mmCIF file of C-alpha atoms in Angstrom:
data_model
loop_
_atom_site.group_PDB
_atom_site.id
_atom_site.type_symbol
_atom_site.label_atom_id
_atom_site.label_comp_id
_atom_site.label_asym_id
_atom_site.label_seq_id
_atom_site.Cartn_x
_atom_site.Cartn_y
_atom_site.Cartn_z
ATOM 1 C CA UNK A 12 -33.188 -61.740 76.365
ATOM 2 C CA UNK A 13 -31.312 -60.517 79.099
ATOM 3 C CA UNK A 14 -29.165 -58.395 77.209
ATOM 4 C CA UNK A 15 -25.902 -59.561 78.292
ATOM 5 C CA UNK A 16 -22.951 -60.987 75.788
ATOM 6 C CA UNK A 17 -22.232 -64.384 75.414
ATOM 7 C CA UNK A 18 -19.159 -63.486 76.337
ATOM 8 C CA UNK A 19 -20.165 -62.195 79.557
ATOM 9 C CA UNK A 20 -21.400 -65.634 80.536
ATOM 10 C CA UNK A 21 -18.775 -67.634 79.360
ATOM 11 C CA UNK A 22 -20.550 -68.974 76.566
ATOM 12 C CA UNK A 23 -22.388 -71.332 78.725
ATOM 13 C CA UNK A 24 -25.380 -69.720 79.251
ATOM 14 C CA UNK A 25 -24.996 -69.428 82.989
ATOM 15 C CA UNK A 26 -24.980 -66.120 84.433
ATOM 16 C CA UNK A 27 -21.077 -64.264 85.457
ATOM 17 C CA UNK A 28 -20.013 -63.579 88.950
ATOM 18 C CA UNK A 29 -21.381 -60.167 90.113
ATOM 19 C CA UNK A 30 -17.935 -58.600 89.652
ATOM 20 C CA UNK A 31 -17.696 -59.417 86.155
ATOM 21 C CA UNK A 32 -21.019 -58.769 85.056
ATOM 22 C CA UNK A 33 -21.028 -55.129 86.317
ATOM 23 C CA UNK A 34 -17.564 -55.161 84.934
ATOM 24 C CA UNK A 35 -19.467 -56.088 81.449
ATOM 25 C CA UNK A 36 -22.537 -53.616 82.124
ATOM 26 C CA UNK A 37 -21.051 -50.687 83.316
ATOM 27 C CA UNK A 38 -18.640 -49.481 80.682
ATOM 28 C CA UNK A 39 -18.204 -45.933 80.486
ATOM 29 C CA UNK A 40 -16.892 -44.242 76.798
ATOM 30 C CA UNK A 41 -13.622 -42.728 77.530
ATOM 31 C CA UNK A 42 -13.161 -38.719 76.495
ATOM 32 C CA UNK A 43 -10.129 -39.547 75.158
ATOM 33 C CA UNK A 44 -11.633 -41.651 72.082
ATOM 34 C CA UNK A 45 -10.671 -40.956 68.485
ATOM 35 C CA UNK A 46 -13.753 -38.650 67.794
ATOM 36 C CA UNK A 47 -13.279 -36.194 70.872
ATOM 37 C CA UNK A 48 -9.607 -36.155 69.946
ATOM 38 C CA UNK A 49 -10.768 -35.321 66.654
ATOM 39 C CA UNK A 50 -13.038 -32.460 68.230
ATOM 40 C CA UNK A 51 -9.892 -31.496 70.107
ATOM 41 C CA UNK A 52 -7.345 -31.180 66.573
ATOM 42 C CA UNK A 53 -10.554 -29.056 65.563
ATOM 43 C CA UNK A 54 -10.906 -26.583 68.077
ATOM 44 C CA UNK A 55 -6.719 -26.175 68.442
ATOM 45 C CA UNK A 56 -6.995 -25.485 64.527
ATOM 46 C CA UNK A 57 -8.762 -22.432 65.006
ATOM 47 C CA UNK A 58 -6.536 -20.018 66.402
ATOM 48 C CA UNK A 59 -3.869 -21.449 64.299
ATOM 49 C CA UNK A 60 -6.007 -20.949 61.262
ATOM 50 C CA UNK A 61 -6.169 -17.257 62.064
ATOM 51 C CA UNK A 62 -2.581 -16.619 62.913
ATOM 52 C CA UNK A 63 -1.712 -18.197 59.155
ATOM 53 C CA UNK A 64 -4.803 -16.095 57.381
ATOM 54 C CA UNK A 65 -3.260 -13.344 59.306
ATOM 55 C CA UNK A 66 -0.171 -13.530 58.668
ATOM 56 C CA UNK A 67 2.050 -10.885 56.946
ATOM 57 C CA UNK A 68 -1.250 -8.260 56.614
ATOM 58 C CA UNK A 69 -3.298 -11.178 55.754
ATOM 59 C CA UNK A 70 -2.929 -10.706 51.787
ATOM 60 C CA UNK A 71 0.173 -13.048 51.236
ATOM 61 C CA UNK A 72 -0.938 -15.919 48.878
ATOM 62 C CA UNK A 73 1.353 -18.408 50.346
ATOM 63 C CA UNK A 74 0.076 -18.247 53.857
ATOM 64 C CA UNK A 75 -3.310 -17.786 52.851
ATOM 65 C CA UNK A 76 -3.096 -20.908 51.226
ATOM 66 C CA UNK A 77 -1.285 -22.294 54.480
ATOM 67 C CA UNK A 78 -4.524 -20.999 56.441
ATOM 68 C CA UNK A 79 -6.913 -22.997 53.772
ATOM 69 C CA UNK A 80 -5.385 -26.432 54.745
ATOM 70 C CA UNK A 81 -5.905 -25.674 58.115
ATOM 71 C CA UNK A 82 -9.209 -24.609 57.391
ATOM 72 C CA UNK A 83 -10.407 -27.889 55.032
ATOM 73 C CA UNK A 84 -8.007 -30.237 57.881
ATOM 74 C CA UNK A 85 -10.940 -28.156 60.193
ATOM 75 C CA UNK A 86 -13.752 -29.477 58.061
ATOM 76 C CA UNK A 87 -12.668 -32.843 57.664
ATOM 77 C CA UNK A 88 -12.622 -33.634 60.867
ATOM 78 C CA UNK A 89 -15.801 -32.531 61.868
ATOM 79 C CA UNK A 90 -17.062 -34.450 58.753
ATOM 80 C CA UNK A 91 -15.439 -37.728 60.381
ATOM 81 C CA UNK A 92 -15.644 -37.242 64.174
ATOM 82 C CA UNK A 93 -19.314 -37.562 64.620
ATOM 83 C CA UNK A 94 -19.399 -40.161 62.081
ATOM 84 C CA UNK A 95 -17.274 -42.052 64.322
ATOM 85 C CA UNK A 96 -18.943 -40.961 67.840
ATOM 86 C CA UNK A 97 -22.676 -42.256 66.073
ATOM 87 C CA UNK A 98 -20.963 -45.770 64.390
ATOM 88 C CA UNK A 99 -18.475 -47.016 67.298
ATOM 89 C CA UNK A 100 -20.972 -45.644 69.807
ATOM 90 C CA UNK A 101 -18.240 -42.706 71.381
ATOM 91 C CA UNK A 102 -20.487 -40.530 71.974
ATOM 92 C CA UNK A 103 -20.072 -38.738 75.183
ATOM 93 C CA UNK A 104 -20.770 -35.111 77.353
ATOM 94 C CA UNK A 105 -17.525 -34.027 76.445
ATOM 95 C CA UNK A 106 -17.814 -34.127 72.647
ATOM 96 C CA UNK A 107 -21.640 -33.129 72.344
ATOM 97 C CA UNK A 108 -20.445 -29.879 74.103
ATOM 98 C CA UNK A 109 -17.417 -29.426 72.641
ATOM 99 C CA UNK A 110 -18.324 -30.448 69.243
ATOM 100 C CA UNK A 111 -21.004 -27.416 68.075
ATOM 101 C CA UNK A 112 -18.672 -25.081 69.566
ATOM 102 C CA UNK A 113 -15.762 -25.913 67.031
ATOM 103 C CA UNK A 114 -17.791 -25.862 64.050
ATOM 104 C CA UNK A 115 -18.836 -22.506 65.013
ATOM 105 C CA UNK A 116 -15.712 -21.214 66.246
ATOM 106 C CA UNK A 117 -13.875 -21.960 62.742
ATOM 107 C CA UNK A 118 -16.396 -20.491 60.712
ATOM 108 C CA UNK A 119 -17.263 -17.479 63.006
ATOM 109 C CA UNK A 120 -12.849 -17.324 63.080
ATOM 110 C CA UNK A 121 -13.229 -17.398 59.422
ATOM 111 C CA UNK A 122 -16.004 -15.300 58.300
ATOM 112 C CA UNK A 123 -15.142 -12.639 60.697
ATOM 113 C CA UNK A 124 -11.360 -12.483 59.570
ATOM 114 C CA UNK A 125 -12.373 -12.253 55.874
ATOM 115 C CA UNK A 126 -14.794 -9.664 56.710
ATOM 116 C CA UNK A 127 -11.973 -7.491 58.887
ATOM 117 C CA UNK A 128 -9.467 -8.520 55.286
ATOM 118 C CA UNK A 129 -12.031 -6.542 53.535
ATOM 119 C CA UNK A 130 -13.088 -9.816 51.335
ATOM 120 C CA UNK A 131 -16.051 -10.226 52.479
ATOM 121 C CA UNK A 132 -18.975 -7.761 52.728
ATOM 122 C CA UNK A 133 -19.881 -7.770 57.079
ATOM 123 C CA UNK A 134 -23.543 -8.031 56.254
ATOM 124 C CA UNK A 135 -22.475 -11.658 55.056
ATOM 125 C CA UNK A 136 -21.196 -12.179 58.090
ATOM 126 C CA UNK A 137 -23.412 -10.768 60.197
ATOM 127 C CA UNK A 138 -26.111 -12.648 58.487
ATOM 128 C CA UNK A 139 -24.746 -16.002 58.744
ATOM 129 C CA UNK A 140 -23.728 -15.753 62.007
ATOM 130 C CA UNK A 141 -26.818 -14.440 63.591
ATOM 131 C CA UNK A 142 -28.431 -17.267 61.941
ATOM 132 C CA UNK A 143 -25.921 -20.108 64.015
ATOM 133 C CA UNK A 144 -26.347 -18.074 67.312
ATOM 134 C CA UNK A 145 -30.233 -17.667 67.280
ATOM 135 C CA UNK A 146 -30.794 -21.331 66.044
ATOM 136 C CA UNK A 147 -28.387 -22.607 68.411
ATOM 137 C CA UNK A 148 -30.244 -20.575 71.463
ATOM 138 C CA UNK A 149 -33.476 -21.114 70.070
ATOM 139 C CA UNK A 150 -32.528 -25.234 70.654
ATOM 140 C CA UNK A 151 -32.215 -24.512 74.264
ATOM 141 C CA UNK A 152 -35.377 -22.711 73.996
ATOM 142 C CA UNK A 153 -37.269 -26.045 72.833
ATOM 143 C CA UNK A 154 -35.063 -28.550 74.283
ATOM 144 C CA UNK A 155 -37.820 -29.778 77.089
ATOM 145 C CA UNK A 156 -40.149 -30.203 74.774
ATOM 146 C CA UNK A 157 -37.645 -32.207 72.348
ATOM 147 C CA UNK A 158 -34.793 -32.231 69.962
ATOM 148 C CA UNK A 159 -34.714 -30.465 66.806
ATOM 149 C CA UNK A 160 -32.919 -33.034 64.278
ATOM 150 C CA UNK A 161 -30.061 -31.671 61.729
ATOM 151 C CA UNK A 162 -32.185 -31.473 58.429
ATOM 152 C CA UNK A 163 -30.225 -31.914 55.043
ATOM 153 C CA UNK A 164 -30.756 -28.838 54.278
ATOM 154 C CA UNK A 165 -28.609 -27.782 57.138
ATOM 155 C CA UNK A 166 -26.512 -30.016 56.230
ATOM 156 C CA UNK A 167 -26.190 -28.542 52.570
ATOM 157 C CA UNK A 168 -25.748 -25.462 54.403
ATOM 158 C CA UNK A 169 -22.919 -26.529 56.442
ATOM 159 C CA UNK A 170 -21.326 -27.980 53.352
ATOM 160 C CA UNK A 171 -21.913 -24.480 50.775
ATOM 161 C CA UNK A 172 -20.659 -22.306 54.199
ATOM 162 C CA UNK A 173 -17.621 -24.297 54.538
ATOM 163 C CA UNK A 174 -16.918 -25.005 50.488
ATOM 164 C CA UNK A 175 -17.479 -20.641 50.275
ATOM 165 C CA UNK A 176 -15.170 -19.649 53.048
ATOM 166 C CA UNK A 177 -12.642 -21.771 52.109
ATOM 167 C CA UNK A 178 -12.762 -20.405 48.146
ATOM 168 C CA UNK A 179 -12.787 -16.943 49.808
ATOM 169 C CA UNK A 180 -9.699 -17.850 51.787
ATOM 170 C CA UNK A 181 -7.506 -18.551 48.920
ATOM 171 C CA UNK A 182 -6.826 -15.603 47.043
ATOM 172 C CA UNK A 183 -8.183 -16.493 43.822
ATOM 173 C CA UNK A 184 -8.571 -14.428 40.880
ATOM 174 C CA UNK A 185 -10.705 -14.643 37.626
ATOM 175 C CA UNK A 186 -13.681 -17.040 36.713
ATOM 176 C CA UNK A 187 -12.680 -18.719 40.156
ATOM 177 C CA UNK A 188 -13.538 -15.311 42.037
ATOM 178 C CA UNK A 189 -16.398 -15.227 40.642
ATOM 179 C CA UNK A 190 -17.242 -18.869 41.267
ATOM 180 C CA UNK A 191 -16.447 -18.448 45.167
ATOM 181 C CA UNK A 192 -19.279 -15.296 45.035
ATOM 182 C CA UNK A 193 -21.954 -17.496 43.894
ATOM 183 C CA UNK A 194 -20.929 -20.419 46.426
ATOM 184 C CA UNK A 195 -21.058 -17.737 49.237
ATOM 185 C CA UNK A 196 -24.639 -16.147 48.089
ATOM 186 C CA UNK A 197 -25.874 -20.090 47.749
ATOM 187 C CA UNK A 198 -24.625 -20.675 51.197
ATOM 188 C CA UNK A 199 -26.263 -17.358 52.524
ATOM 189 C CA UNK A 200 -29.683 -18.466 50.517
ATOM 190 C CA UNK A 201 -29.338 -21.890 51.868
ATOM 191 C CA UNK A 202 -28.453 -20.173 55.906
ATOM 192 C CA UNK A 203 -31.831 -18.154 55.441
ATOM 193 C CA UNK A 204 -33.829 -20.708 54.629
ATOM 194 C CA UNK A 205 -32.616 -23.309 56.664
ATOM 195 C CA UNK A 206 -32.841 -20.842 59.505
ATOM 196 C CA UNK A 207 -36.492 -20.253 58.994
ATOM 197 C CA UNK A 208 -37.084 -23.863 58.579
ATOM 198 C CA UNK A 209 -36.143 -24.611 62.103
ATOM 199 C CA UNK A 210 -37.718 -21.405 63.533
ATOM 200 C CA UNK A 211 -40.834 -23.537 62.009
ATOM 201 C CA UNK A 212 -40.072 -26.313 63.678
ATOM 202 C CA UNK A 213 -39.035 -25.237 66.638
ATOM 203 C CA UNK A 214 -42.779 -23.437 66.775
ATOM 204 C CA UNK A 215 -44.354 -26.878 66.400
ATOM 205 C CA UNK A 216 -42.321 -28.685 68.498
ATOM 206 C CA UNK A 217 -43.141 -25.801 71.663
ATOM 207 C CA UNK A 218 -46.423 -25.751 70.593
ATOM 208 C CA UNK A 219 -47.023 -29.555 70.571
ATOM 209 C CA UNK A 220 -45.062 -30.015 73.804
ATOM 210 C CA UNK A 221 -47.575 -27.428 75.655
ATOM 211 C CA UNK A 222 -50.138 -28.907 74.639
ATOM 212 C CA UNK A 223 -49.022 -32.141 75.726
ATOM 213 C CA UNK A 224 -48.328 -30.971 79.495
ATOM 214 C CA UNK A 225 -51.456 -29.114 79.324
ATOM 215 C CA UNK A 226 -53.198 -32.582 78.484
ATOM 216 C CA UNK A 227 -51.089 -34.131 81.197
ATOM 217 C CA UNK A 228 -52.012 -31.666 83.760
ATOM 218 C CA UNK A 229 -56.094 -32.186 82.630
ATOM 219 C CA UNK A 230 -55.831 -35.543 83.337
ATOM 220 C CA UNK A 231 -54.093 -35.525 86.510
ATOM 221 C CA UNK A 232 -56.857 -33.242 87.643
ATOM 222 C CA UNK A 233 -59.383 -35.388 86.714
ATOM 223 C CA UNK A 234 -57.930 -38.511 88.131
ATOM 224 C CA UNK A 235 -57.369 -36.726 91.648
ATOM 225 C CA UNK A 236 -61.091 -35.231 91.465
ATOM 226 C CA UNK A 237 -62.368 -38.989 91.343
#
């Protein structure tokens, strides 16, 4: 197999012109695809999504509840956009950067608000965002020795975080305040956890890689000293 299209041979089997086969085989994803624009709505979000939560000494119902659609328009997209970058194969420099660092920024934007609003204790805060900041430098750490995957638990954690900050965003009152309180302390359970699951694995993966090299380097030496 030669790994070229049908189409790039006319459907006769012999081989293009040169010009039209590199035309075929080199065919750069644009930035401007659907899931970087995506990425894009996401990270232009967050400072409106703190100018609404803001708004008016931050305790008006109305634009808090303004603020949550921006917030849950936030999370959908970053539900969809690397759904779309992984299935239509979009996936380029642009959005792997630019990607983490929109999640992050609307739920640092978030928590951190809340927390300055007095709704939410800082230790919360503090917690869960240490936790995204050392795994996230802790993957550069390990990242010559390999990639840590996203686990489901992260992924559960992602999805309590984001569920809990938008409950606390809306000012709710009652059995639903109470409900939002036991999201959040599930989502801070789920951040600890999760964070010390990929400390473990990040561990492994540095210790495996070393050992690796270290093999490597043994037998180089040995096939030199023949």
């Amino acid at each position: 197999m030669t790994g070229v299209p049908a189409s790039a041979t006319g459907g006769t089997g012999r081989p293009a012109p040169r010009g039209k086969l590199g035309a075929v085989a080199v065919n750069p994803v644009s930035v401007w695809n659907i899931a970087n624009i995506l990425t894009m709505i996401r990270l232009v979000l967050v400072p409106a999504f703190v100018v609404l939560l803001l708004q008016d000494g931050g305790h008006d119902p109305a634009w808090r509840a303004w603020a949550w659609a921006a917030f849950a328009v936030a999370m959908i997209t970053d539900v969809f956009d690397g759904h779309l970058a992984r299935t239509y194969n979009l996936v380029t420099d642009f959005g792997k950067i630019a990607d983490p660092i929109a999640d992050k920024a609307i739920m640092a934007a978030g928590l951190i608000c809340l927390s300055g609003l007095g709704d939410l204790p800082w230790w919360v805060t503090g917690v869960i965002l240490a936790r995204e900041l050392g795994i996230t430098l802790m993957r550069f750490w390990v990242i010559r020795h390999g990639v840590i995957p996203a686990s489901r638990g992260g992924k559960m954690k992602t999805l309590a975080q984001g569920t809990a900050v938008g409950m606390y965003v809306l000012m709710l009152t009652g059995p639903l305040a109470t409900l939002r309180f036991w999201v959040m302390a599930v989502a801070v359970v789920l951040t600890v956890v999760t964070g010390l699951d990929y400390v473990r694995q990040a561990v492994v993966l540095r210790r495996r890689g070393l050992a690796a090299e270290r093999a490597a380097r043994a037998e180089a030496s040995e096939a030199s000293a023949r």
